[in-house]
Amino acid sequence: MKLHEYQAKEIFRKWEIPTPEGAVAFSGIEALQIAKNLNATKYVVKAQIHAGGRGKAGGVKLVDSPEEVRTATEELIGKRLVTHQTGPEGKEVLKVLVEAASSIKQELYLGVLVDRNLNRPVIMASAEGGMEIEEVAKQSPEKIFKEWIDPLVGFRSFQGMKLGFKLGFDAKLSRKLTAFLGKLVKLFEGVDASLTEINPLVLTEEDEFIALDAKLTLDDNGLARHPDLAELRDITEEDPLEVEASKHNLNYIKLDGNIGCMVNGAGLAMATMDMIKLSGAEPANFLDVGGGASAEMVENAFRILMSDKNVKAVLINIFGGILRCDTLATGVVEAAKKVHVDRPIIIRLEGTNVEEGRKILNESGLDFQVADGMKDASEKIVSIVKSF
Ligand code: GDP
Ligand code: MN
């Protein structure tokens, strides 16, 4: 689950990580009030959307008075911001973060994330802060320094000192950085984060490190342990169909193509998407109904696929392992009777009780085509969408 910058900074403060003073505002008046209460001479107004690259896109404004904070806020709210991370359609700004501006001596990059190859968190730091870290990683990967955290012994001070020296700091600043890192790693573990990124981490004129920007992504599987954090979810930032799917425990991700997919098992869903692409078309979604899909889940999945206008035809690809093919076929037939299915459907079934399953589908009187294998299924569905 992604958080907004203002939410991440509130959590940072709880873990005693220095951040600029500020608060979130939903209107110009509110922003004005917040600015007046800040102990500042310069202010920053920052669009709150789930995407980075706001600075370059005009989503971060530096101003000199509370009145200007109000104007900047009114300009931003309601605007669609297009950054390199939003896609061409952009994201609508509904709120801004109003902060006291910081005096910047140096901008750095700092991140903690899970290294899935080594099964442990990794700290990444670079003196190339404030810019796109993906570019740095591509152009000059030697400028990103890494320290892996052994889950048994935790973060050690010498690792912080090592990073500090590599970044070019003296012992005193390296010790400050180490203290900062210690808190950040504690937070990372404490909230079950999968990623936290501070870009830029700023060294102020007063030689203090503060998190000027804050990105925090929580591991969905850890949310059950943090009901207070689960409440921070902002569904206005998410795709409405994905929100609907998550209510029904369906693993659904909307994509740009026109072939709707309903598959059981994430691996098979990936393979199905590959087959569609190989046959020359694009999937409209990833949808894993799970190993034990009930008739009700199939029905919900149908409803979500049918409410996507881009879906021209649906490919159902099921392997009957835990779930028997006849049970699934019955579920599909029931669901198709309840949901108005007005687009062609190809079904490929394999596994336990497959013959019974095919029979149920063939005798249902519904307009399904049953395919013979994955290759046949993907070729059939692609030829259907190509014929429109
Ligand atoms: P992003 O572009 O979405 O990553 O937004 P950031 O929060 O990283 O802000 C982008 C840039 O705005 C930063 O790299 C800074 O250069 C600048 N900026 C943000 N806040 C301040 C501030 O308080 N003072 C100054 N001088 N610049 C700031
Ligand atoms: Mn940033």
Tab-separated table of C-alpha atoms and ligand atoms in Angstrom:
chain	number	residue	atom	x	y	z
A	1	MET	CA	0.000	0.000	0.000
A	2	LYS	CA	1.339	3.385	-1.003
A	3	LEU	CA	1.157	6.369	1.317
A	4	HIS	CA	1.153	10.071	0.592
A	5	GLU	CA	4.189	12.158	1.449
A	6	TYR	CA	2.312	13.941	4.258
A	7	GLN	CA	1.265	10.603	5.786
A	8	ALA	CA	4.794	9.230	5.498
A	9	LYS	CA	6.166	12.331	7.207
A	10	GLU	CA	3.698	11.996	10.080
A	11	ILE	CA	4.949	8.450	10.586
A	12	PHE	CA	8.565	9.646	10.296
A	13	ARG	CA	7.938	12.130	13.124
A	14	LYS	CA	6.588	9.374	15.354
A	15	TRP	CA	9.849	7.497	14.825
A	16	GLU	CA	11.808	10.691	15.562
A	17	ILE	CA	13.090	11.172	12.039
A	18	PRO	CA	13.513	14.889	11.331
A	19	THR	CA	11.173	16.332	8.690
A	20	PRO	CA	10.210	19.914	7.836
A	21	GLU	CA	7.369	21.376	9.864
A	22	GLY	CA	4.055	21.273	7.985
A	23	ALA	CA	0.557	19.893	7.466
A	24	VAL	CA	-1.874	18.818	4.776
A	25	ALA	CA	-4.462	21.208	3.303
A	26	PHE	CA	-7.529	20.635	1.135
A	27	SER	CA	-8.188	24.285	0.227
A	28	GLY	CA	-6.480	27.650	-0.153
A	29	ILE	CA	-7.965	28.973	3.118
A	30	GLU	CA	-6.778	25.955	5.038
A	31	ALA	CA	-3.301	26.263	3.489
A	32	LEU	CA	-3.183	29.944	4.466
A	33	GLN	CA	-4.005	29.073	8.071
A	34	ILE	CA	-1.340	26.377	8.217
A	35	ALA	CA	1.280	28.711	6.749
A	36	LYS	CA	0.463	31.448	9.268
A	37	ASN	CA	1.102	29.004	12.112
A	38	LEU	CA	4.473	27.908	10.732
A	39	ASN	CA	7.649	29.379	12.059
A	40	ALA	CA	9.040	30.271	8.629
A	41	THR	CA	10.064	32.959	6.175
A	42	LYS	CA	9.800	30.755	3.104
A	43	TYR	CA	7.204	28.120	2.375
A	44	VAL	CA	6.786	25.075	0.149
A	45	VAL	CA	3.476	23.876	-1.282
A	46	LYS	CA	3.587	20.306	-2.557
A	47	ALA	CA	0.919	18.426	-4.520
A	48	GLN	CA	-0.003	15.166	-2.763
A	49	ILE	CA	-0.402	12.416	-5.330
A	50	HIS	CA	0.884	8.851	-5.401
A	51	ALA	CA	3.665	9.658	-7.856
A	52	GLY	CA	7.114	11.178	-7.829
A	53	GLY	CA	8.668	13.683	-10.214
A	54	ARG	CA	6.337	16.439	-9.000
A	55	GLY	CA	9.125	19.006	-8.812
A	56	LYS	CA	9.818	18.961	-12.554
A	57	ALA	CA	6.086	18.903	-13.353
A	58	GLY	CA	5.274	22.056	-11.383
A	59	GLY	CA	3.825	20.246	-8.401
A	60	VAL	CA	6.259	21.730	-5.864
A	61	LYS	CA	6.107	25.506	-5.335
A	62	LEU	CA	8.500	27.585	-3.262
A	63	VAL	CA	6.908	30.863	-2.055
A	64	ASP	CA	7.600	33.778	0.307
A	65	SER	CA	4.394	34.473	2.231
A	66	PRO	CA	1.256	32.783	3.597
A	67	GLU	CA	-0.798	34.698	0.995
A	68	GLU	CA	1.315	33.183	-1.770
A	69	VAL	CA	0.859	29.774	-0.160
A	70	ARG	CA	-2.860	30.269	-0.603
A	71	THR	CA	-2.509	31.244	-4.275
A	72	ALA	CA	-0.156	28.346	-4.999
A	73	THR	CA	-2.565	25.930	-3.308
A	74	GLU	CA	-5.511	27.215	-5.313
A	75	GLU	CA	-3.508	26.768	-8.513
A	76	LEU	CA	-2.618	23.193	-7.652
A	77	ILE	CA	-5.881	21.809	-6.274
A	78	GLY	CA	-8.108	20.455	-9.017
A	79	LYS	CA	-5.268	20.399	-11.506
A	80	ARG	CA	-4.159	17.196	-13.255
A	81	LEU	CA	-0.482	16.764	-12.706
A	82	VAL	CA	1.440	14.810	-15.329
A	83	THR	CA	4.809	13.517	-14.146
A	84	HIS	CA	7.086	10.786	-15.527
A	85	GLN	CA	5.446	8.411	-13.047
A	86	THR	CA	1.734	9.175	-13.592
A	87	GLY	CA	1.333	8.157	-17.231
A	88	PRO	CA	-0.019	10.596	-19.835
A	89	GLU	CA	-3.449	10.904	-18.169
A	90	GLY	CA	-1.880	12.383	-15.024
A	91	LYS	CA	-3.333	12.474	-11.526
A	92	GLU	CA	-5.774	14.966	-10.083
A	93	VAL	CA	-4.470	16.942	-7.105
A	94	LEU	CA	-6.962	16.923	-4.217
A	95	LYS	CA	-4.660	18.038	-1.411
A	96	VAL	CA	-1.333	19.738	-0.808
A	97	LEU	CA	1.326	19.651	1.873
A	98	VAL	CA	2.250	23.083	3.256
A	99	GLU	CA	5.696	23.220	4.815
A	100	ALA	CA	8.298	25.573	6.186
A	101	ALA	CA	11.028	25.682	3.523
A	102	SER	CA	14.410	24.290	4.405
A	103	SER	CA	17.837	25.755	3.723
A	104	ILE	CA	19.665	23.227	1.595
A	105	LYS	CA	23.428	22.695	1.671
A	106	GLN	CA	23.373	19.307	-0.017
A	107	GLU	CA	20.785	16.928	-1.478
A	108	LEU	CA	21.293	13.172	-1.106
A	109	TYR	CA	19.375	10.019	-1.890
A	110	LEU	CA	18.490	7.456	0.772
A	111	GLY	CA	16.381	4.343	0.441
A	112	VAL	CA	15.643	1.163	2.376
A	113	LEU	CA	13.955	-1.685	0.541
A	114	VAL	CA	13.752	-5.451	0.474
A	115	ASP	CA	16.417	-7.131	-1.608
A	116	ARG	CA	14.435	-10.111	-2.802
A	117	ASN	CA	17.482	-11.945	-4.146
A	118	LEU	CA	19.321	-11.859	-0.822
A	119	ASN	CA	16.191	-12.048	1.377
A	120	ARG	CA	17.092	-9.045	3.503
A	121	PRO	CA	16.680	-5.295	3.600
A	122	VAL	CA	19.225	-3.161	1.797
A	123	ILE	CA	20.094	0.468	2.455
A	124	MET	CA	20.935	2.458	-0.648
A	125	ALA	CA	22.575	5.865	-0.460
A	126	SER	CA	23.909	8.282	-3.026
A	127	ALA	CA	25.267	11.800	-3.158
A	128	GLU	CA	23.284	12.189	-6.395
A	129	GLY	CA	20.139	13.248	-4.581
A	130	GLY	CA	17.118	15.182	-5.778
A	131	MET	CA	17.179	13.619	-9.222
A	132	GLU	CA	15.727	10.429	-10.641
A	133	ILE	CA	17.555	7.617	-8.908
A	134	GLU	CA	16.582	5.244	-11.736
A	135	GLU	CA	18.711	7.384	-14.067
A	136	VAL	CA	21.656	7.305	-11.657
A	137	ALA	CA	21.302	3.529	-11.379
A	138	LYS	CA	21.425	3.244	-15.160
A	139	GLN	CA	24.109	5.839	-16.007
A	140	SER	CA	26.469	5.535	-13.035
A	141	PRO	CA	25.579	2.647	-10.731
A	142	GLU	CA	28.937	3.028	-8.928
A	143	LYS	CA	27.540	6.208	-7.351
A	144	ILE	CA	24.942	4.233	-5.377
A	145	PHE	CA	26.320	2.677	-2.181
A	146	LYS	CA	24.644	-0.281	-0.540
A	147	GLU	CA	24.670	-1.945	2.855
A	148	TRP	CA	22.664	-5.094	3.494
A	149	ILE	CA	21.041	-5.654	6.872
A	150	ASP	CA	21.449	-9.075	8.395
A	151	PRO	CA	18.020	-9.860	9.887
A	152	LEU	CA	19.649	-11.671	12.817
A	153	VAL	CA	21.990	-8.906	13.975
A	154	GLY	CA	20.155	-5.881	12.588
A	155	PHE	CA	21.635	-2.598	11.388
A	156	ARG	CA	25.141	-1.948	12.784
A	157	SER	CA	26.738	1.464	13.332
A	158	PHE	CA	29.828	0.604	11.288
A	159	GLN	CA	27.569	0.222	8.261
A	160	GLY	CA	26.312	3.761	8.721
A	161	MET	CA	29.865	5.072	9.132
A	162	LYS	CA	30.936	3.230	5.982
A	163	LEU	CA	28.113	4.833	4.011
A	164	GLY	CA	28.882	8.252	5.520
A	165	PHE	CA	32.538	8.095	4.466
A	166	LYS	CA	31.653	6.850	0.973
A	167	LEU	CA	29.314	9.817	0.626
A	168	GLY	CA	32.241	12.091	1.488
A	169	PHE	CA	31.291	13.114	5.038
A	170	ASP	CA	33.697	13.507	7.946
A	171	ALA	CA	33.383	11.435	11.134
A	172	LYS	CA	31.044	13.897	12.839
A	173	LEU	CA	28.536	14.019	9.983
A	174	SER	CA	28.861	10.285	9.382
A	175	ARG	CA	27.836	9.735	13.016
A	176	LYS	CA	24.798	11.956	12.476
A	177	LEU	CA	23.923	10.043	9.341
A	178	THR	CA	24.320	6.750	11.221
A	179	ALA	CA	21.874	7.903	13.896
A	180	PHE	CA	19.422	8.950	11.162
A	181	LEU	CA	19.804	5.593	9.423
A	182	GLY	CA	19.290	3.660	12.646
A	183	LYS	CA	15.901	5.324	13.116
A	184	LEU	CA	14.931	4.829	9.493
A	185	VAL	CA	15.715	1.115	9.619
A	186	LYS	CA	13.736	0.790	12.885
A	187	LEU	CA	10.782	2.460	11.195
A	188	PHE	CA	11.140	0.269	8.114
A	189	GLU	CA	10.964	-2.873	10.230
A	190	GLY	CA	8.426	-1.500	12.705
A	191	VAL	CA	5.748	-0.637	10.153
A	192	ASP	CA	6.416	-3.643	7.876
A	193	ALA	CA	7.451	-1.443	4.981
A	194	SER	CA	8.520	-2.831	1.639
A	195	LEU	CA	10.132	0.458	0.600
A	196	THR	CA	11.029	3.808	2.054
A	197	GLU	CA	12.760	6.464	0.029
A	198	ILE	CA	13.995	9.912	0.940
A	199	ASN	CA	14.867	11.822	-2.188
A	200	PRO	CA	16.217	14.260	-1.347
A	201	LEU	CA	17.620	13.702	2.090
A	202	VAL	CA	18.899	17.161	2.875
A	203	LEU	CA	21.909	18.360	4.780
A	204	THR	CA	20.872	21.808	6.002
A	205	GLU	CA	23.070	24.897	6.430
A	206	GLU	CA	23.015	24.011	10.132
A	207	ASP	CA	24.504	20.570	9.334
A	208	GLU	CA	21.383	18.608	10.215
A	209	PHE	CA	19.922	15.791	8.134
A	210	ILE	CA	16.219	16.093	7.359
A	211	ALA	CA	13.814	14.171	5.152
A	212	LEU	CA	12.754	16.792	2.620
A	213	ASP	CA	10.718	14.256	0.664
A	214	ALA	CA	9.308	10.988	1.987
A	215	LYS	CA	8.023	7.929	0.242
A	216	LEU	CA	6.739	4.962	2.208
A	217	THR	CA	5.184	1.790	0.809
A	218	LEU	CA	3.776	-0.755	3.249
A	219	ASP	CA	3.681	-4.488	2.713
A	220	ASP	CA	-0.025	-5.357	2.306
A	221	ASN	CA	0.592	-8.639	4.086
A	222	GLY	CA	1.715	-6.757	7.198
A	223	LEU	CA	-1.302	-4.437	7.382
A	224	ALA	CA	-3.265	-6.816	9.605
A	225	ARG	CA	-0.740	-5.960	12.324
A	226	HIS	CA	-1.220	-2.207	11.835
A	227	PRO	CA	-4.917	-1.293	11.722
A	228	ASP	CA	-4.021	2.378	12.290
A	229	LEU	CA	-1.832	2.367	9.172
A	230	ALA	CA	-4.347	0.394	7.103
A	231	GLU	CA	-6.721	3.336	7.612
A	232	LEU	CA	-4.334	5.614	5.713
A	233	ARG	CA	-5.230	3.943	2.414
A	234	ASP	CA	-6.391	6.544	-0.124
A	235	ILE	CA	-8.665	4.852	-2.632
A	236	THR	CA	-9.048	8.043	-4.694
A	237	GLU	CA	-5.488	7.290	-5.877
A	238	GLU	CA	-6.350	3.772	-7.014
A	239	ASP	CA	-8.097	2.392	-10.067
A	240	PRO	CA	-11.847	1.993	-9.193
A	241	LEU	CA	-11.961	-1.536	-10.631
A	242	GLU	CA	-8.901	-2.540	-8.610
A	243	VAL	CA	-10.567	-1.190	-5.463
A	244	GLU	CA	-13.712	-3.196	-6.255
A	245	ALA	CA	-11.649	-6.343	-6.923
A	246	SER	CA	-9.763	-6.060	-3.646
A	247	LYS	CA	-13.098	-5.997	-1.767
A	248	HIS	CA	-13.748	-9.490	-3.157
A	249	ASN	CA	-10.226	-10.782	-2.488
A	250	LEU	CA	-9.459	-10.980	-6.190
A	251	ASN	CA	-5.926	-10.253	-7.346
A	252	TYR	CA	-6.680	-7.851	-10.172
A	253	ILE	CA	-4.502	-5.370	-12.003
A	254	LYS	CA	-5.851	-3.325	-14.872
A	255	LEU	CA	-3.736	-3.178	-18.027
A	256	ASP	CA	-3.996	-1.415	-21.380
A	257	GLY	CA	-5.060	-4.205	-23.771
A	258	ASN	CA	-8.504	-5.515	-24.784
A	259	ILE	CA	-8.555	-9.197	-23.830
A	260	GLY	CA	-10.043	-9.765	-20.399
A	261	CYS	CA	-8.429	-12.656	-18.525
A	262	MET	CA	-9.820	-14.830	-15.746
A	263	VAL	CA	-7.297	-17.314	-14.465
A	264	ASN	CA	-6.701	-19.358	-11.312
A	265	GLY	CA	-3.194	-19.025	-9.933
A	266	ALA	CA	-0.749	-16.159	-10.388
A	267	GLY	CA	1.752	-18.231	-12.377
A	268	LEU	CA	-0.885	-19.391	-14.845
A	269	ALA	CA	-2.157	-15.807	-15.099
A	270	MET	CA	1.330	-14.630	-16.063
A	271	ALA	CA	1.683	-17.452	-18.594
A	272	THR	CA	-1.736	-16.584	-20.059
A	273	MET	CA	-0.703	-12.972	-20.523
A	274	ASP	CA	2.475	-14.144	-22.247
A	275	MET	CA	0.488	-16.382	-24.605
A	276	ILE	CA	-1.843	-13.531	-25.542
A	277	LYS	CA	1.112	-11.281	-26.303
A	278	LEU	CA	2.826	-14.043	-28.248
A	279	SER	CA	-0.312	-14.432	-30.362
A	280	GLY	CA	-0.215	-10.729	-31.184
A	281	ALA	CA	-2.654	-9.010	-28.790
A	282	GLU	CA	-2.608	-7.360	-25.364
A	283	PRO	CA	-4.287	-8.432	-22.108
A	284	ALA	CA	-6.745	-5.979	-20.515
A	285	ASN	CA	-5.895	-7.170	-17.036
A	286	PHE	CA	-4.213	-9.604	-14.743
A	287	LEU	CA	-6.835	-11.504	-12.754
A	288	ASP	CA	-6.122	-14.351	-10.402
A	289	VAL	CA	-9.330	-15.727	-8.900
A	290	GLY	CA	-7.296	-17.971	-6.597
A	291	GLY	CA	-6.893	-21.695	-6.153
A	292	GLY	CA	-10.261	-22.272	-4.523
A	293	ALA	CA	-12.433	-19.890	-6.541
A	294	SER	CA	-16.085	-20.145	-5.514
A	295	ALA	CA	-19.034	-19.500	-7.832
A	296	GLU	CA	-19.406	-16.169	-6.047
A	297	MET	CA	-15.821	-15.154	-6.786
A	298	VAL	CA	-16.224	-16.108	-10.434
A	299	GLU	CA	-19.378	-13.972	-10.530
A	300	ASN	CA	-17.569	-10.969	-9.037
A	301	ALA	CA	-14.707	-11.478	-11.457
A	302	PHE	CA	-17.177	-11.487	-14.379
A	303	ARG	CA	-18.768	-8.293	-13.123
A	304	ILE	CA	-15.403	-6.539	-12.946
A	305	LEU	CA	-14.369	-7.725	-16.425
A	306	MET	CA	-17.699	-6.648	-17.929
A	307	SER	CA	-17.496	-3.174	-16.406
A	308	ASP	CA	-14.211	-2.535	-18.197
A	309	LYS	CA	-15.155	-0.885	-21.495
A	310	ASN	CA	-11.821	-1.867	-23.048
A	311	VAL	CA	-12.553	-5.579	-22.741
A	312	LYS	CA	-13.623	-6.916	-26.155
A	313	ALA	CA	-13.516	-10.616	-25.318
A	314	VAL	CA	-12.749	-12.789	-22.306
A	315	LEU	CA	-10.344	-15.691	-21.962
A	316	ILE	CA	-10.970	-18.015	-19.031
A	317	ASN	CA	-7.987	-20.242	-18.360
A	318	ILE	CA	-8.372	-22.692	-15.498
A	319	PHE	CA	-6.274	-25.524	-14.225
A	320	GLY	CA	-8.289	-27.854	-12.023
A	321	GLY	CA	-5.974	-28.836	-9.213
A	322	ILE	CA	-7.420	-28.069	-5.797
A	323	LEU	CA	-10.450	-26.758	-7.625
A	324	ARG	CA	-12.184	-29.385	-9.745
A	325	CYS	CA	-13.089	-28.441	-13.333
A	326	ASP	CA	-16.736	-29.445	-12.943
A	327	THR	CA	-17.127	-27.228	-9.861
A	328	LEU	CA	-15.601	-24.354	-11.740
A	329	ALA	CA	-17.710	-24.944	-14.853
A	330	THR	CA	-20.863	-24.892	-12.728
A	331	GLY	CA	-19.653	-21.645	-11.155
A	332	VAL	CA	-18.971	-20.076	-14.543
A	333	VAL	CA	-22.396	-21.068	-15.893
A	334	GLU	CA	-24.196	-19.705	-12.826
A	335	ALA	CA	-22.195	-16.491	-12.895
A	336	ALA	CA	-22.791	-15.953	-16.611
A	337	LYS	CA	-26.532	-16.256	-16.038
A	338	LYS	CA	-26.496	-13.591	-13.316
A	339	VAL	CA	-24.087	-11.108	-14.851
A	340	HIS	CA	-24.999	-9.730	-18.238
A	341	VAL	CA	-22.228	-11.201	-20.383
A	342	ASP	CA	-22.346	-9.475	-23.742
A	343	ARG	CA	-18.904	-10.300	-25.099
A	344	PRO	CA	-17.396	-13.471	-26.586
A	345	ILE	CA	-15.856	-15.941	-24.144
A	346	ILE	CA	-13.242	-18.602	-24.769
A	347	ILE	CA	-12.620	-21.181	-22.072
A	348	ARG	CA	-9.670	-23.474	-21.659
A	349	LEU	CA	-9.961	-26.076	-18.906
A	350	GLU	CA	-7.501	-28.755	-17.863
A	351	GLY	CA	-7.091	-31.018	-14.855
A	352	THR	CA	-9.304	-32.976	-12.482
A	353	ASN	CA	-12.765	-33.835	-13.899
A	354	VAL	CA	-12.066	-31.906	-17.084
A	355	GLU	CA	-14.464	-34.000	-19.185
A	356	GLU	CA	-17.362	-33.325	-16.805
A	357	GLY	CA	-16.423	-29.639	-16.814
A	358	ARG	CA	-16.439	-29.379	-20.627
A	359	LYS	CA	-19.756	-31.190	-20.739
A	360	ILE	CA	-21.357	-28.734	-18.312
A	361	LEU	CA	-20.137	-25.813	-20.403
A	362	ASN	CA	-21.170	-27.335	-23.726
A	363	GLU	CA	-24.653	-28.180	-22.434
A	364	SER	CA	-25.237	-24.868	-20.670
A	365	GLY	CA	-26.786	-23.251	-23.729
A	366	LEU	CA	-24.562	-20.244	-23.140
A	367	ASP	CA	-22.361	-18.826	-25.836
A	368	PHE	CA	-18.933	-20.146	-24.801
A	369	GLN	CA	-16.263	-21.559	-27.033
A	370	VAL	CA	-14.253	-24.289	-25.363
A	371	ALA	CA	-10.646	-24.303	-26.521
A	372	ASP	CA	-8.273	-27.212	-26.781
A	373	GLY	CA	-5.090	-26.197	-24.940
A	374	MET	CA	-3.505	-22.842	-24.199
A	375	LYS	CA	-2.150	-22.211	-27.673
A	376	ASP	CA	-5.541	-22.839	-29.273
A	377	ALA	CA	-7.220	-20.640	-26.654
A	378	SER	CA	-4.922	-17.674	-27.159
A	379	GLU	CA	-5.061	-17.938	-30.958
A	380	LYS	CA	-8.866	-18.140	-30.898
A	381	ILE	CA	-9.254	-15.128	-28.629
A	382	VAL	CA	-6.755	-13.050	-30.579
A	383	SER	CA	-8.514	-13.802	-33.862
A	384	ILE	CA	-11.796	-12.671	-32.280
A	385	VAL	CA	-10.481	-9.282	-31.122
A	386	LYS	CA	-8.629	-8.795	-34.413
A	387	SER	CA	-11.904	-9.295	-36.296
A	388	PHE	CA	-13.513	-6.188	-34.692
B	1	GDP	P1	9.415	15.116	-6.218
B	1	GDP	O1	9.882	15.905	-7.399
B	1	GDP	O2	8.016	14.610	-6.425
B	1	GDP	O3	10.351	14.028	-5.840
B	1	GDP	O4	9.315	16.158	-4.986
B	1	GDP	P2	10.427	16.588	-3.903
B	1	GDP	O5	9.781	16.650	-2.589
B	1	GDP	O6	11.625	15.719	-3.998
B	1	GDP	O7	10.788	18.057	-4.333
B	1	GDP	C1	11.450	18.342	-5.558
B	1	GDP	C2	12.521	19.392	-5.387
B	1	GDP	O8	11.968	20.597	-4.877
B	1	GDP	C3	13.605	19.021	-4.378
B	1	GDP	O9	14.613	18.207	-4.938
B	1	GDP	C4	14.145	20.391	-3.982
B	1	GDP	O10	15.140	20.799	-4.888
B	1	GDP	C5	12.932	21.305	-4.110
B	1	GDP	N1	12.414	21.584	-2.748
B	1	GDP	C6	11.455	20.905	-2.077
B	1	GDP	N2	11.289	21.398	-0.832
B	1	GDP	C7	12.192	22.416	-0.704
B	1	GDP	C8	12.555	23.340	0.363
B	1	GDP	O11	12.030	23.294	1.472
B	1	GDP	N3	13.517	24.259	0.106
B	1	GDP	C9	14.125	24.319	-1.101
B	1	GDP	N4	15.062	25.250	-1.284
B	1	GDP	N5	13.837	23.494	-2.128
B	1	GDP	C10	12.885	22.539	-1.936
B	2	MN	MN	11.592	13.592	-4.369
